[in-house]
Amino acid sequence: MDTLIKLRTSRLWLQPLTISQLRLYPDNLARLDDELGFPVSRAVVTTRVERAIDMKLARMEGASVQLHPWQTYWLMVVQAAPFGAGLIGFKGFPDSAGEAEIGYGIDPAWQGQGYTTEAVKALIAWAFREPGCQAVVARDTKRSNVASLRVQAKAGLTVYRESEDALWLRIER
């Protein structure tokens, strides 16, 4: 994957992580810091993220390099710091209906400042420039996750399905 791919917002850049960079999570983050030239958050590396990284690596190793941006995490880099404050990405390339599911997380110290909303908007815009992506979805967002629901609403996603404890949201091209 070309590491020169970067998406920019007014305060962030999003950089898709290569297979070798993704392999450095979670045990070799100091080495990743050195490779990138700036520190990355340790707070976003949860057990859930570690499992997702394992799945992403398995998919990337079997996929064309051109599809890697759909498979990997993109690092949310605060330009002013610079600091890798969070991770965002899709849970694979668009399915047969043209839907790609988005997921993200940001260091608690950087929450509530609009960075995640900027990142979500930028990644959705990128996805809609790519052939085959007709919609971006956020499935099974817990109603109790008010911050994430706020991010999704600000990014233009709307509810298309509900359960007692969760919402499914989407935005179409």
Coordinates of C-alpha atoms in Angstrom, one line a residue:
M1 CA 0.0 0.0 0.0
D2 CA 1.2 3.5 -0.8
T3 CA 1.8 5.2 2.5
L4 CA 1.7 8.5 0.7
I5 CA -2.1 8.2 0.7
K6 CA -3.2 10.7 3.3
L7 CA -6.5 12.5 3.8
R8 CA -6.4 15.9 5.3
T9 CA -9.0 17.9 7.2
S10 CA -8.4 21.3 8.7
R11 CA -6.8 19.8 11.9
L12 CA -6.1 16.2 11.0
W13 CA -4.5 13.9 8.5
L14 CA -5.6 10.3 8.1
Q15 CA -2.9 7.8 7.2
P16 CA -3.7 4.2 6.3
L17 CA -1.4 1.9 8.2
T18 CA 0.6 -0.6 6.2
I19 CA 0.7 -4.3 7.1
S20 CA 4.1 -3.9 8.8
Q21 CA 2.8 -0.8 10.8
L22 CA -0.3 -2.6 11.8
R23 CA 1.7 -5.5 13.1
L24 CA 3.4 -3.2 15.6
Y25 CA 0.1 -2.9 17.5
P26 CA 0.0 -3.3 20.5
D27 CA 3.4 -4.6 21.5
N28 CA 5.8 -2.4 19.6
L29 CA 4.3 1.0 19.6
A30 CA 7.6 2.7 20.5
R31 CA 9.0 1.3 17.2
L32 CA 5.9 2.6 15.4
D33 CA 6.4 6.0 17.0
D34 CA 10.0 6.0 15.6
E35 CA 8.9 4.9 12.2
L36 CA 6.2 7.5 11.9
G37 CA 8.2 10.3 13.6
F38 CA 5.6 11.1 16.2
P39 CA 3.9 9.3 19.1
V40 CA 0.7 7.3 18.8
S41 CA -1.9 6.8 21.5
R42 CA -1.7 3.8 23.8
A43 CA -5.2 4.4 25.1
V44 CA -7.0 3.3 22.0
V45 CA -5.5 -0.2 22.0
T46 CA -8.1 -2.3 23.8
T47 CA -8.8 -6.0 23.6
R48 CA -11.5 -5.3 21.0
V49 CA -9.0 -3.3 18.9
E50 CA -6.4 -6.0 19.2
R51 CA -9.0 -8.6 17.9
A52 CA -9.9 -6.2 15.0
I53 CA -6.2 -5.8 14.1
D54 CA -5.8 -9.6 13.9
M55 CA -8.8 -9.8 11.6
K56 CA -7.6 -6.9 9.5
L57 CA -4.1 -8.4 9.1
A58 CA -5.6 -11.7 8.0
R59 CA -7.7 -10.0 5.4
M60 CA -4.9 -7.7 4.2
E61 CA -2.5 -10.6 3.7
G62 CA -4.9 -12.2 1.3
A63 CA -6.0 -9.1 -0.5
S64 CA -4.7 -7.0 -3.3
V65 CA -2.7 -4.0 -2.1
Q66 CA -5.2 -1.7 -3.8
L67 CA -7.8 -3.0 -1.3
H68 CA -5.7 -2.5 1.8
P69 CA -7.2 1.0 2.6
W70 CA -10.5 -0.7 3.0
Q71 CA -9.0 -3.4 5.3
T72 CA -6.6 -1.5 7.5
Y73 CA -6.9 1.1 10.3
W74 CA -6.2 4.7 9.3
L75 CA -4.3 6.7 12.0
M76 CA -6.0 9.9 13.0
V77 CA -3.1 12.3 13.4
V78 CA -3.6 15.7 15.0
Q79 CA -1.5 17.9 12.8
A80 CA -0.6 20.6 15.4
A81 CA 0.9 18.0 17.8
P82 CA 1.6 15.8 15.7
F83 CA 0.1 12.9 17.6
G84 CA -1.7 9.7 16.5
A85 CA -4.8 10.3 18.6
G86 CA -7.1 7.6 17.2
L87 CA -7.9 4.8 14.7
I88 CA -10.6 4.8 12.1
G89 CA -11.4 2.4 9.3
F90 CA -13.8 0.1 7.5
K91 CA -14.5 -3.4 8.4
G92 CA -13.7 -4.5 4.9
F93 CA -14.4 -3.3 1.4
P94 CA -18.0 -2.6 0.3
D95 CA -20.3 -5.7 0.2
S96 CA -22.5 -6.8 -2.7
A97 CA -25.0 -4.0 -1.8
G98 CA -22.2 -1.4 -1.9
E99 CA -22.2 -0.9 1.8
A100 CA -19.0 -0.4 3.9
E101 CA -19.1 -0.5 7.7
I102 CA -17.1 2.1 9.5
G103 CA -15.6 1.9 13.0
Y104 CA -13.4 4.3 15.0
G105 CA -11.9 5.1 18.4
I106 CA -10.0 8.1 19.8
D107 CA -7.9 8.6 22.9
P108 CA -10.1 9.9 25.8
A109 CA -7.8 13.0 26.1
W110 CA -8.8 14.0 22.6
Q111 CA -12.5 13.3 22.8
G112 CA -15.2 16.0 22.6
Q113 CA -13.1 18.3 20.4
G114 CA -14.6 17.3 17.0
Y115 CA -11.6 15.3 15.8
T116 CA -13.6 12.1 15.4
T117 CA -16.3 13.8 13.4
E118 CA -13.7 15.3 11.1
A119 CA -12.2 11.9 10.6
V120 CA -15.5 10.2 9.9
K121 CA -16.5 12.8 7.4
A122 CA -13.1 12.6 5.6
L123 CA -13.2 8.8 5.4
I124 CA -16.8 8.8 4.1
A125 CA -15.8 11.3 1.4
W126 CA -12.9 9.1 0.4
A127 CA -15.1 6.0 0.3
F128 CA -17.6 7.8 -1.9
R129 CA -14.9 8.6 -4.4
E130 CA -14.1 4.9 -4.7
P131 CA -16.0 2.7 -7.1
G132 CA -18.4 0.3 -5.6
C133 CA -19.2 2.2 -2.4
Q134 CA -22.8 3.3 -2.3
A135 CA -23.3 3.7 1.4
V136 CA -21.4 3.8 4.7
V137 CA -23.0 2.2 7.7
A138 CA -22.5 2.1 11.4
R139 CA -24.2 -1.0 12.6
D140 CA -25.3 -1.8 16.2
T141 CA -24.3 1.4 17.9
K142 CA -25.4 1.2 21.5
R143 CA -27.9 3.8 22.5
S144 CA -25.8 4.4 25.6
N145 CA -22.8 5.4 23.4
V146 CA -24.1 9.0 23.1
A147 CA -20.8 10.4 21.9
S148 CA -20.5 8.0 19.0
L149 CA -24.2 8.6 18.0
R150 CA -23.5 12.3 18.1
V151 CA -20.4 11.9 15.8
Q152 CA -22.5 9.8 13.4
A153 CA -25.3 12.3 13.3
K154 CA -22.9 15.2 12.7
A155 CA -21.3 13.2 9.9
G156 CA -24.7 12.9 8.2
L157 CA -25.6 9.3 9.0
T158 CA -29.3 8.6 9.8
V159 CA -31.1 5.8 11.5
Y160 CA -32.4 3.0 9.3
R161 CA -32.9 0.3 12.0
E162 CA -33.5 0.2 15.7
S163 CA -33.5 -2.2 18.6
E164 CA -34.2 -1.7 22.2
D165 CA -30.5 -1.0 23.0
A166 CA -28.9 -0.1 19.6
L167 CA -29.2 1.9 16.4
W168 CA -28.0 1.2 12.9
L169 CA -27.1 4.3 10.9
R170 CA -26.1 5.0 7.3
I171 CA -25.3 7.6 4.8
E172 CA -25.7 7.1 1.0
R173 CA -23.6 8.5 -1.8

